[in-house]
Amino acid sequence: MPGFPKLSLVEGAFEELGLELAAYLDTAKGESSNLVAEITPLLADPEKSDRPKETDRDAVLKKLVGACSILNGAPERELQAAYNLLIHLVSQAEDPDMYIARICQYLKSPITSSPHNGAGIALGILSTLYNTVEPDDSTRFNVLLAIVEVIKGTGNFETFEPQLKNVDSWIQEWELEAKEARSLYLSISDAAAAAKEPEQSYFYLLKALKTTQNEASSPEARDLSIRALKLALQNDKHFDFQDLTALDSIQSLRKSDQVWSELLEIFSAQNYDDFADFKEANNDFLSTKDLDEDVLDKKMRQLTLASLAAQASSTRTLPYGRIAKELNIPTEDVEMWVIDSIRSGLVEGKLSQAKQEFLVHRSTYRVFTDNQWREVASRLETWRSSLTNVLAVIRAQKEEFVREKEAELTGSGVQNGQGYRPDRRQRNAPERQQQQSIEVE
């Protein structure tokens, strides 16, 4: 992969190196293997008349690659060198794709000779293989899938994270079909999930889902939609469901899976009471779909508080009693829930124990409708009016300053020893002090 050096530094003719690898494989397999004898007649040798003029490389490679599954049990100190030799031979084939796919399959399997270091060895070999392929060659796609699969098995997703920024550009460069891109996105999502990285897992699952929108009603689109919805619901940091509701495949759930669609609508725009009604009407839905009810209860209460705060935009206050009622919690637990919601970034404000109310500084709108746009327009108009007034005051002060300077230049003030006259700025000071101040909202 980019960032890894090419480690396959092998020199020699194809025929010589092919025999060397065949001899090694014969030794590894034991007396029953006669790979050297099988490939020798296929190798060119100008000194022998019974040999072909040109080596049949494909025939040789088929035999060599087919026998290389034994390498996963080779001693650790020999394993990488043997694979590097194989990669070098394969790179000389007219069409190496078929062999590379087989090698990737081998490396996705456990390295039995090194249970502890096997994954690291496999990643090193796959990185070498990746870098032997031209950057714009779609063969890299298969190697990358194998790399992600190995990473998934180890849980070391952080080793791949620096490369995530390149994934979309690789897909374009390799000109992958939607199905292939989806396969890659899903592999990355699975690897992230195995490493307990739910946000990355959801991000790439959503990318995979977006590749199905041309067939939004297909079984695959339906399955991925439910999978993405379930992951979003279970993620305690995911509160905005607009990324899902905007997708055609999610909208199709209204016909194919009405209960899932109803649940999404509740978490998108409704409140805790609606969720309680849903649970009562669909008694065993959460348990049968393996959804954690406690996680959903907590998220729904936080979202309900966000809605209450947004609705209180005019008064900017929420009494503890109303919060307790809407969240269906004891009054003494209100502050705990407000603090949790503040930590989640849904609201900002100040709690007043004396007044038993929550002063809202900022709230998050769960949906943005015409009412919210009108509120934005109203606030912008207020700010515009305030700024207009400020500019008018500044302009007036500037004009007055210019007049004073002009008066000074024309001889205003004390002249020819006459009595003292305060300058105009001093004379006008009391008037300016009495000017009405302008407040900016």
CSV table of C-alpha atoms in Angstrom, one decimal:
chain,number,residue,atom,x,y,z
A,1,MET,CA,0.0,0.0,0.0
A,2,PRO,CA,1.1,3.6,-0.3
A,3,GLY,CA,3.5,4.4,2.5
A,4,PHE,CA,4.9,0.9,2.5
A,5,PRO,CA,8.2,0.2,0.6
A,6,LYS,CA,8.5,-2.5,-2.0
A,7,LEU,CA,10.1,-5.4,-0.2
A,8,SER,CA,10.3,-7.8,-3.1
A,9,LEU,CA,13.9,-7.4,-4.2
A,10,VAL,CA,14.5,-10.5,-6.3
A,11,GLU,CA,16.9,-10.9,-9.2
A,12,GLY,CA,17.3,-13.7,-11.7
A,13,ALA,CA,15.8,-15.3,-14.8
A,14,PHE,CA,12.2,-16.6,-14.6
A,15,GLU,CA,13.3,-20.1,-15.3
A,16,GLU,CA,16.0,-20.1,-12.6
A,17,LEU,CA,13.8,-18.6,-9.9
A,18,GLY,CA,10.9,-20.9,-10.9
A,19,LEU,CA,13.0,-24.0,-10.3
A,20,GLU,CA,14.2,-22.5,-7.0
A,21,LEU,CA,10.7,-22.0,-5.7
A,22,ALA,CA,9.6,-25.4,-6.9
A,23,ALA,CA,12.5,-27.1,-5.1
A,24,TYR,CA,11.6,-25.2,-1.9
A,25,LEU,CA,7.9,-26.3,-2.2
A,26,ASP,CA,9.0,-29.9,-2.9
A,27,THR,CA,11.0,-29.9,0.3
A,28,ALA,CA,8.2,-28.4,2.3
A,29,LYS,CA,5.7,-30.9,1.0
A,30,GLY,CA,7.9,-33.9,1.4
A,31,GLU,CA,8.7,-36.9,-0.8
A,32,SER,CA,5.3,-37.1,-2.5
A,33,SER,CA,5.9,-33.7,-4.2
A,34,ASN,CA,7.6,-33.6,-7.6
A,35,LEU,CA,7.0,-30.1,-8.7
A,36,VAL,CA,10.5,-29.6,-10.1
A,37,ALA,CA,9.9,-32.5,-12.4
A,38,GLU,CA,6.6,-31.2,-13.5
A,39,ILE,CA,7.7,-27.7,-14.4
A,40,THR,CA,11.1,-28.5,-15.9
A,41,PRO,CA,9.7,-29.5,-19.3
A,42,LEU,CA,7.9,-26.2,-19.5
A,43,LEU,CA,11.0,-24.1,-19.0
A,44,ALA,CA,13.1,-22.9,-22.0
A,45,ASP,CA,16.7,-24.0,-22.1
A,46,PRO,CA,18.7,-23.2,-25.3
A,47,GLU,CA,21.2,-25.9,-24.5
A,48,LYS,CA,18.7,-28.7,-24.5
A,49,SER,CA,16.8,-29.6,-27.7
A,50,ASP,CA,13.9,-31.2,-25.9
A,51,ARG,CA,13.0,-27.9,-24.2
A,52,PRO,CA,10.6,-25.3,-25.7
A,53,LYS,CA,12.1,-22.2,-27.2
A,54,GLU,CA,10.0,-20.0,-24.9
A,55,THR,CA,8.9,-20.8,-21.3
A,56,ASP,CA,5.2,-21.4,-20.9
A,57,ARG,CA,4.9,-19.0,-17.9
A,58,ASP,CA,1.2,-19.5,-17.4
A,59,ALA,CA,1.5,-23.2,-17.1
A,60,VAL,CA,4.5,-22.9,-14.7
A,61,LEU,CA,2.7,-20.4,-12.6
A,62,LYS,CA,-0.5,-22.4,-12.3
A,63,LYS,CA,1.5,-25.3,-10.9
A,64,LEU,CA,3.6,-23.1,-8.6
A,65,VAL,CA,0.7,-20.9,-7.3
A,66,GLY,CA,-1.5,-24.0,-6.8
A,67,ALA,CA,1.2,-25.6,-4.6
A,68,CYS,CA,1.9,-22.4,-2.5
A,69,SER,CA,-0.9,-23.0,0.0
A,70,ILE,CA,1.8,-24.9,1.9
A,71,LEU,CA,3.7,-21.7,2.5
A,72,ASN,CA,1.3,-20.7,5.4
A,73,GLY,CA,2.9,-23.4,7.4
A,74,ALA,CA,6.5,-22.5,6.4
A,75,PRO,CA,8.9,-21.3,9.1
A,76,GLU,CA,8.5,-17.6,9.9
A,77,ARG,CA,12.0,-16.7,8.8
A,78,GLU,CA,11.4,-18.3,5.3
A,79,LEU,CA,7.8,-17.4,4.8
A,80,GLN,CA,8.1,-13.8,3.6
A,81,ALA,CA,11.1,-14.6,1.3
A,82,ALA,CA,9.2,-17.4,-0.3
A,83,TYR,CA,6.1,-15.2,-0.9
A,84,ASN,CA,8.3,-12.4,-2.3
A,85,LEU,CA,9.8,-14.9,-4.8
A,86,LEU,CA,6.3,-16.0,-5.8
A,87,ILE,CA,5.1,-12.4,-6.2
A,88,HIS,CA,8.2,-11.6,-8.4
A,89,LEU,CA,7.4,-14.6,-10.6
A,90,VAL,CA,3.7,-13.7,-10.9
A,91,SER,CA,4.5,-10.1,-11.8
A,92,GLN,CA,6.1,-11.4,-15.0
A,93,ALA,CA,2.9,-13.1,-16.2
A,94,GLU,CA,1.0,-11.7,-19.1
A,95,ASP,CA,-2.2,-11.6,-16.9
A,96,PRO,CA,-1.2,-11.8,-13.2
A,97,ASP,CA,-4.8,-11.1,-11.9
A,98,MET,CA,-5.8,-14.7,-11.7
A,99,TYR,CA,-2.7,-15.6,-9.7
A,100,ILE,CA,-2.9,-12.6,-7.4
A,101,ALA,CA,-6.5,-13.5,-6.4
A,102,ARG,CA,-5.3,-16.9,-5.4
A,103,ILE,CA,-2.4,-15.5,-3.4
A,104,CYS,CA,-4.7,-13.2,-1.6
A,105,GLN,CA,-6.9,-16.1,-0.6
A,106,TYR,CA,-3.9,-17.9,0.9
A,107,LEU,CA,-2.8,-14.8,2.9
A,108,LYS,CA,-6.3,-14.3,4.3
A,109,SER,CA,-6.0,-17.7,5.8
A,110,PRO,CA,-4.2,-18.1,9.2
A,111,ILE,CA,-0.4,-18.3,9.1
A,112,THR,CA,-0.2,-21.6,11.1
A,113,SER,CA,3.6,-21.4,11.6
A,114,SER,CA,3.3,-18.1,13.5
A,115,PRO,CA,0.0,-17.7,15.4
A,116,HIS,CA,1.1,-14.5,17.1
A,117,ASN,CA,2.9,-12.7,14.3
A,118,GLY,CA,1.0,-14.3,11.4
A,119,ALA,CA,-1.3,-11.3,10.7
A,120,GLY,CA,1.6,-8.9,10.7
A,121,ILE,CA,3.5,-11.1,8.3
A,122,ALA,CA,0.4,-11.4,6.0
A,123,LEU,CA,-0.1,-7.7,6.0
A,124,GLY,CA,3.6,-7.1,5.1
A,125,ILE,CA,3.4,-9.6,2.2
A,126,LEU,CA,0.1,-8.1,1.0
A,127,SER,CA,1.6,-4.6,1.1
A,128,THR,CA,4.4,-5.8,-1.1
A,129,LEU,CA,1.9,-7.4,-3.5
A,130,TYR,CA,-0.1,-4.2,-3.5
A,131,ASN,CA,2.9,-2.1,-4.4
A,132,THR,CA,4.0,-4.4,-7.3
A,133,VAL,CA,0.7,-3.6,-9.1
A,134,GLU,CA,0.4,-0.3,-11.1
A,135,PRO,CA,-1.5,2.4,-9.2
A,136,ASP,CA,-4.3,2.6,-11.7
A,137,ASP,CA,-4.7,-1.2,-12.1
A,138,SER,CA,-7.9,-2.5,-10.6
A,139,THR,CA,-6.1,-5.6,-9.4
A,140,ARG,CA,-5.2,-3.5,-6.4
A,141,PHE,CA,-8.8,-3.7,-5.4
A,142,ASN,CA,-8.6,-7.4,-4.7
A,143,VAL,CA,-5.4,-7.0,-2.8
A,144,LEU,CA,-6.9,-4.2,-0.7
A,145,LEU,CA,-9.9,-6.3,0.1
A,146,ALA,CA,-7.5,-9.0,1.4
A,147,ILE,CA,-5.7,-6.4,3.5
A,148,VAL,CA,-8.9,-5.1,5.1
A,149,GLU,CA,-10.0,-8.7,5.8
A,150,VAL,CA,-6.7,-9.5,7.6
A,151,ILE,CA,-7.1,-6.2,9.6
A,152,LYS,CA,-10.6,-7.2,10.5
A,153,GLY,CA,-9.3,-10.4,12.0
A,154,THR,CA,-6.7,-8.7,14.1
A,155,GLY,CA,-8.9,-5.7,15.2
A,156,ASN,CA,-6.0,-3.4,14.4
A,157,PHE,CA,-8.1,-0.9,12.4
A,158,GLU,CA,-5.8,2.0,13.4
A,159,THR,CA,-3.1,0.6,11.1
A,160,PHE,CA,-5.4,1.2,8.1
A,161,GLU,CA,-7.0,4.5,9.3
A,162,PRO,CA,-4.2,6.7,7.6
A,163,GLN,CA,-5.3,5.2,4.3
A,164,LEU,CA,-9.0,6.0,4.6
A,165,LYS,CA,-8.7,9.4,3.0
A,166,ASN,CA,-7.6,7.7,-0.2
A,167,VAL,CA,-10.4,5.2,-0.5
A,168,ASP,CA,-12.7,7.3,-2.6
A,169,SER,CA,-10.0,8.4,-5.0
A,170,TRP,CA,-8.9,4.7,-5.4
A,171,ILE,CA,-12.4,3.8,-6.3
A,172,GLN,CA,-12.4,6.4,-9.0
A,173,GLU,CA,-8.9,5.6,-10.2
A,174,TRP,CA,-9.7,1.9,-10.6
A,175,GLU,CA,-13.1,2.7,-12.2
A,176,LEU,CA,-14.9,0.2,-9.9
A,177,GLU,CA,-18.5,-0.7,-10.5
A,178,ALA,CA,-21.1,0.2,-7.8
A,179,LYS,CA,-21.1,-3.5,-6.6
A,180,GLU,CA,-17.3,-3.5,-6.2
A,181,ALA,CA,-17.3,-0.2,-4.4
A,182,ARG,CA,-20.0,-1.4,-2.1
A,183,SER,CA,-18.0,-4.5,-1.4
A,184,LEU,CA,-15.0,-2.4,-0.4
A,185,TYR,CA,-17.1,0.0,1.8
A,186,LEU,CA,-18.7,-2.9,3.6
A,187,SER,CA,-15.4,-4.6,4.2
A,188,ILE,CA,-14.1,-1.4,5.8
A,189,SER,CA,-17.3,-1.0,7.8
A,190,ASP,CA,-16.9,-4.6,9.1
A,191,ALA,CA,-13.3,-4.1,10.0
A,192,ALA,CA,-14.2,-0.9,11.9
A,193,ALA,CA,-17.0,-2.7,13.8
A,194,ALA,CA,-14.6,-5.5,14.8
A,195,ALA,CA,-12.2,-2.9,16.2
A,196,LYS,CA,-15.1,-1.2,18.2
A,197,GLU,CA,-15.1,1.9,16.0
A,198,PRO,CA,-18.9,2.4,15.6
A,199,GLU,CA,-18.7,5.8,14.0
A,200,GLN,CA,-16.3,4.7,11.2
A,201,SER,CA,-18.3,1.5,10.8
A,202,TYR,CA,-21.5,3.5,10.3
A,203,PHE,CA,-19.8,6.0,8.0
A,204,TYR,CA,-18.7,3.4,5.5
A,205,LEU,CA,-21.9,1.4,5.9
A,206,LEU,CA,-23.7,4.5,4.8
A,207,LYS,CA,-21.4,4.9,1.8
A,208,ALA,CA,-22.2,1.3,0.9
A,209,LEU,CA,-25.9,2.0,1.2
A,210,LYS,CA,-25.7,5.0,-1.1
A,211,THR,CA,-24.3,2.8,-3.9
A,212,THR,CA,-27.7,0.9,-3.9
A,213,GLN,CA,-29.9,3.9,-4.6
A,214,ASN,CA,-30.4,3.1,-8.3
A,215,GLU,CA,-32.1,0.0,-7.1
A,216,ALA,CA,-33.6,1.3,-3.9
A,217,SER,CA,-36.3,-1.4,-3.6
A,218,SER,CA,-33.9,-4.3,-4.1
A,219,PRO,CA,-33.5,-6.9,-1.3
A,220,GLU,CA,-29.8,-5.8,-0.9
A,221,ALA,CA,-30.8,-2.2,-0.5
A,222,ARG,CA,-33.5,-3.1,2.0
A,223,ASP,CA,-31.1,-5.2,4.1
A,224,LEU,CA,-28.4,-2.5,4.1
A,225,SER,CA,-31.0,0.1,5.0
A,226,ILE,CA,-32.1,-1.8,8.0
A,227,ARG,CA,-28.5,-2.5,9.0
A,228,ALA,CA,-27.6,1.2,8.8
A,229,LEU,CA,-30.7,2.2,10.7
A,230,LYS,CA,-30.0,-0.3,13.4
A,231,LEU,CA,-26.4,0.9,13.8
A,232,ALA,CA,-27.5,4.5,13.9
A,233,LEU,CA,-30.1,3.8,16.6
A,234,GLN,CA,-27.6,1.9,18.7
A,235,ASN,CA,-24.8,4.5,18.4
A,236,ASP,CA,-25.1,6.7,21.5
A,237,LYS,CA,-23.4,9.5,19.7
A,238,HIS,CA,-25.6,9.6,16.6
A,239,PHE,CA,-28.6,11.9,16.9
A,240,ASP,CA,-29.1,13.3,13.4
A,241,PHE,CA,-31.1,10.9,11.2
A,242,GLN,CA,-31.4,13.2,8.2
A,243,ASP,CA,-28.6,11.3,6.5
A,244,LEU,CA,-30.9,8.2,6.4
A,245,THR,CA,-34.3,9.8,5.8
A,246,ALA,CA,-33.0,11.4,2.6
A,247,LEU,CA,-32.2,8.1,1.0
A,248,ASP,CA,-34.7,6.4,-1.4
A,249,SER,CA,-34.0,3.0,0.0
A,250,ILE,CA,-34.9,4.2,3.5
A,251,GLN,CA,-38.1,5.7,2.2
A,252,SER,CA,-38.9,2.3,0.6
A,253,LEU,CA,-39.1,0.8,4.1
A,254,ARG,CA,-42.5,2.5,4.4
A,255,LYS,CA,-43.9,-0.2,2.2
A,256,SER,CA,-41.6,-3.2,3.0
A,257,ASP,CA,-40.9,-2.7,6.7
A,258,GLN,CA,-43.4,-0.3,8.2
A,259,VAL,CA,-42.4,-0.9,11.8
A,260,TRP,CA,-38.8,0.0,11.1
A,261,SER,CA,-40.0,3.1,9.2
A,262,GLU,CA,-42.2,4.1,12.1
A,263,LEU,CA,-39.3,3.8,14.5
A,264,LEU,CA,-37.1,6.0,12.4
A,265,GLU,CA,-39.8,8.7,12.2
A,266,ILE,CA,-40.0,8.7,16.0
A,267,PHE,CA,-36.3,9.2,16.4
A,268,SER,CA,-36.2,11.7,13.7
A,269,ALA,CA,-38.9,14.1,14.9
A,270,GLN,CA,-41.1,12.8,17.7
A,271,ASN,CA,-40.8,12.6,21.5
A,272,TYR,CA,-40.5,10.1,24.3
A,273,ASP,CA,-44.2,9.6,24.7
A,274,ASP,CA,-44.4,8.5,21.1
A,275,PHE,CA,-41.6,6.0,21.7
A,276,ALA,CA,-43.4,4.7,24.7
A,277,ASP,CA,-46.5,4.2,22.6
A,278,PHE,CA,-44.4,2.4,20.0
A,279,LYS,CA,-43.0,0.0,22.5
A,280,GLU,CA,-46.5,-0.8,23.8
A,281,ALA,CA,-47.9,-1.4,20.3
A,282,ASN,CA,-44.9,-3.5,19.2
A,283,ASN,CA,-44.2,-5.3,22.4
A,284,ASP,CA,-41.4,-7.7,21.4
A,285,PHE,CA,-40.0,-5.8,18.4
A,286,LEU,CA,-36.9,-4.4,20.1
A,287,SER,CA,-35.9,-7.7,21.6
A,288,THR,CA,-36.4,-9.7,18.5
A,289,LYS,CA,-34.4,-7.2,16.4
A,290,ASP,CA,-31.6,-7.3,19.0
A,291,LEU,CA,-32.0,-3.6,19.9
A,292,ASP,CA,-30.9,-2.4,23.3
A,293,GLU,CA,-34.0,-0.8,24.9
A,294,ASP,CA,-31.9,1.0,27.5
A,295,VAL,CA,-29.8,2.7,24.9
A,296,LEU,CA,-32.8,3.7,22.9
A,297,ASP,CA,-34.6,5.0,25.9
A,298,LYS,CA,-31.7,7.2,26.8
A,299,LYS,CA,-31.3,8.5,23.3
A,300,MET,CA,-35.0,9.3,23.0
A,301,ARG,CA,-35.1,11.2,26.2
A,302,GLN,CA,-32.1,13.3,25.1
A,303,LEU,CA,-33.7,14.0,21.7
A,304,THR,CA,-36.9,15.0,23.5
A,305,LEU,CA,-35.1,17.4,25.6
A,306,ALA,CA,-33.5,18.9,22.5
A,307,SER,CA,-36.9,19.4,21.0
A,308,LEU,CA,-38.2,21.1,24.2
A,309,ALA,CA,-35.3,23.4,24.2
A,310,ALA,CA,-35.8,24.3,20.5
A,311,GLN,CA,-39.5,25.0,21.2
A,312,ALA,CA,-38.6,27.3,24.1
A,313,SER,CA,-36.7,29.7,21.8
A,314,SER,CA,-38.9,32.6,22.7
A,315,THR,CA,-38.8,32.3,26.5
A,316,ARG,CA,-35.4,30.6,26.7
A,317,THR,CA,-36.5,28.8,29.8
A,318,LEU,CA,-37.6,25.3,30.6
A,319,PRO,CA,-39.2,24.5,34.0
A,320,TYR,CA,-37.9,21.4,35.7
A,321,GLY,CA,-41.5,20.2,36.0
A,322,ARG,CA,-42.1,20.2,32.2
A,323,ILE,CA,-38.8,18.4,31.5
A,324,ALA,CA,-39.7,15.7,34.1
A,325,LYS,CA,-43.1,15.3,32.5
A,326,GLU,CA,-42.0,15.1,28.9
A,327,LEU,CA,-39.1,12.7,29.7
A,328,ASN,CA,-41.1,10.6,32.1
A,329,ILE,CA,-38.5,10.9,34.9
A,330,PRO,CA,-38.5,12.1,38.5
A,331,THR,CA,-38.0,15.8,39.0
A,332,GLU,CA,-34.8,15.1,41.0
A,333,ASP,CA,-33.3,13.4,37.9
A,334,VAL,CA,-33.8,16.4,35.6
A,335,GLU,CA,-30.4,18.0,36.2
A,336,MET,CA,-28.7,14.7,35.4
A,337,TRP,CA,-30.5,14.4,32.1
A,338,VAL,CA,-29.8,18.0,31.2
A,339,ILE,CA,-26.1,17.6,31.9
A,340,ASP,CA,-26.1,14.4,29.8
A,341,SER,CA,-27.7,16.2,26.9
A,342,ILE,CA,-25.2,19.1,27.2
A,343,ARG,CA,-22.3,16.6,27.1
A,344,SER,CA,-23.9,15.1,23.9
A,345,GLY,CA,-23.9,18.5,22.3
A,346,LEU,CA,-27.6,18.7,21.8
A,347,VAL,CA,-28.2,21.7,24.0
A,348,GLU,CA,-26.3,24.4,25.9
A,349,GLY,CA,-27.5,26.4,28.8
A,350,LYS,CA,-27.5,27.0,32.6
A,351,LEU,CA,-29.3,25.2,35.3
A,352,SER,CA,-30.9,27.2,38.1
A,353,GLN,CA,-31.7,25.2,41.2
A,354,ALA,CA,-33.2,28.2,42.9
A,355,LYS,CA,-35.7,28.8,40.1
A,356,GLN,CA,-36.0,25.2,39.2
A,357,GLU,CA,-35.5,25.9,35.5
A,358,PHE,CA,-33.1,25.4,32.6
A,359,LEU,CA,-32.0,28.6,30.8
A,360,VAL,CA,-31.5,27.6,27.2
A,361,HIS,CA,-28.5,29.2,25.4
A,362,ARG,CA,-28.5,27.0,22.4
A,363,SER,CA,-30.6,24.1,21.1
A,364,THR,CA,-30.4,21.7,18.2
A,365,TYR,CA,-33.3,21.4,15.8
A,366,ARG,CA,-33.9,17.7,14.9
A,367,VAL,CA,-35.7,18.7,11.7
A,368,PHE,CA,-35.5,21.9,9.8
A,369,THR,CA,-38.9,22.9,8.4
A,370,ASP,CA,-40.4,26.1,7.1
A,371,ASN,CA,-40.9,27.4,10.7
A,372,GLN,CA,-37.2,27.1,11.4
A,373,TRP,CA,-36.4,28.9,8.2
A,374,ARG,CA,-38.8,31.7,9.1
A,375,GLU,CA,-37.1,32.0,12.5
A,376,VAL,CA,-33.7,32.2,10.9
A,377,ALA,CA,-35.0,34.9,8.5
A,378,SER,CA,-36.5,36.9,11.5
A,379,ARG,CA,-33.2,36.8,13.4
A,380,LEU,CA,-31.2,37.8,10.4
A,381,GLU,CA,-33.6,40.8,9.8
A,382,THR,CA,-33.1,41.8,13.5
A,383,TRP,CA,-29.3,41.6,13.1
A,384,ARG,CA,-29.5,43.6,9.9
A,385,SER,CA,-31.6,46.4,11.5
A,386,SER,CA,-29.2,46.5,14.5
A,387,LEU,CA,-26.2,46.8,12.2
A,388,THR,CA,-27.9,49.5,10.1
A,389,ASN,CA,-28.4,51.5,13.3
A,390,VAL,CA,-24.8,51.0,14.4
A,391,LEU,CA,-23.5,52.1,10.9
A,392,ALA,CA,-25.7,55.2,11.1
A,393,VAL,CA,-24.3,56.2,14.5
A,394,ILE,CA,-20.7,55.6,13.2
A,395,ARG,CA,-21.4,57.7,10.1
A,396,ALA,CA,-22.9,60.6,12.2
A,397,GLN,CA,-19.9,60.6,14.5
A,398,LYS,CA,-17.5,60.6,11.5
A,399,GLU,CA,-19.3,63.5,9.9
A,400,GLU,CA,-19.2,65.5,13.2
A,401,PHE,CA,-15.5,64.8,13.6
A,402,VAL,CA,-14.9,66.1,10.1
A,403,ARG,CA,-16.9,69.3,10.8
A,404,GLU,CA,-14.9,69.9,13.9
A,405,LYS,CA,-11.6,69.5,12.1
A,406,GLU,CA,-12.7,71.9,9.4
A,407,ALA,CA,-13.8,74.4,12.0
A,408,GLU,CA,-10.4,74.3,13.6
A,409,LEU,CA,-8.7,74.8,10.3
A,410,THR,CA,-10.8,77.9,9.6
A,411,GLY,CA,-9.8,79.6,12.8
A,412,SER,CA,-12.4,78.4,15.3
A,413,GLY,CA,-11.2,78.8,18.8
A,414,VAL,CA,-9.1,81.5,20.7
A,415,GLN,CA,-7.9,84.2,18.3
A,416,ASN,CA,-5.8,87.4,18.8
A,417,GLY,CA,-5.7,87.2,22.5
A,418,GLN,CA,-9.4,87.4,23.0
A,419,GLY,CA,-11.1,85.7,25.9
A,420,TYR,CA,-11.0,82.0,26.4
A,421,ARG,CA,-13.6,80.1,24.4
A,422,PRO,CA,-13.8,76.3,24.8
A,423,ASP,CA,-13.3,74.5,21.5
A,424,ARG,CA,-16.3,73.0,19.8
A,425,ARG,CA,-15.6,69.5,21.0
A,426,GLN,CA,-15.8,70.6,24.7
A,427,ARG,CA,-18.9,72.7,24.0
A,428,ASN,CA,-20.7,69.8,22.5
A,429,ALA,CA,-19.6,67.3,25.1
A,430,PRO,CA,-22.7,67.6,27.3
A,431,GLU,CA,-24.9,67.2,24.2
A,432,ARG,CA,-23.2,64.1,23.2
A,433,GLN,CA,-23.4,62.7,26.7
A,434,GLN,CA,-27.2,63.1,26.5
A,435,GLN,CA,-27.5,61.3,23.2
A,436,GLN,CA,-29.6,58.2,23.5
A,437,SER,CA,-27.6,55.0,23.4
A,438,ILE,CA,-28.5,52.4,20.9
A,439,GLU,CA,-28.6,48.8,21.9
A,440,VAL,CA,-27.7,46.0,19.6
A,441,GLU,CA,-29.6,42.8,20.0
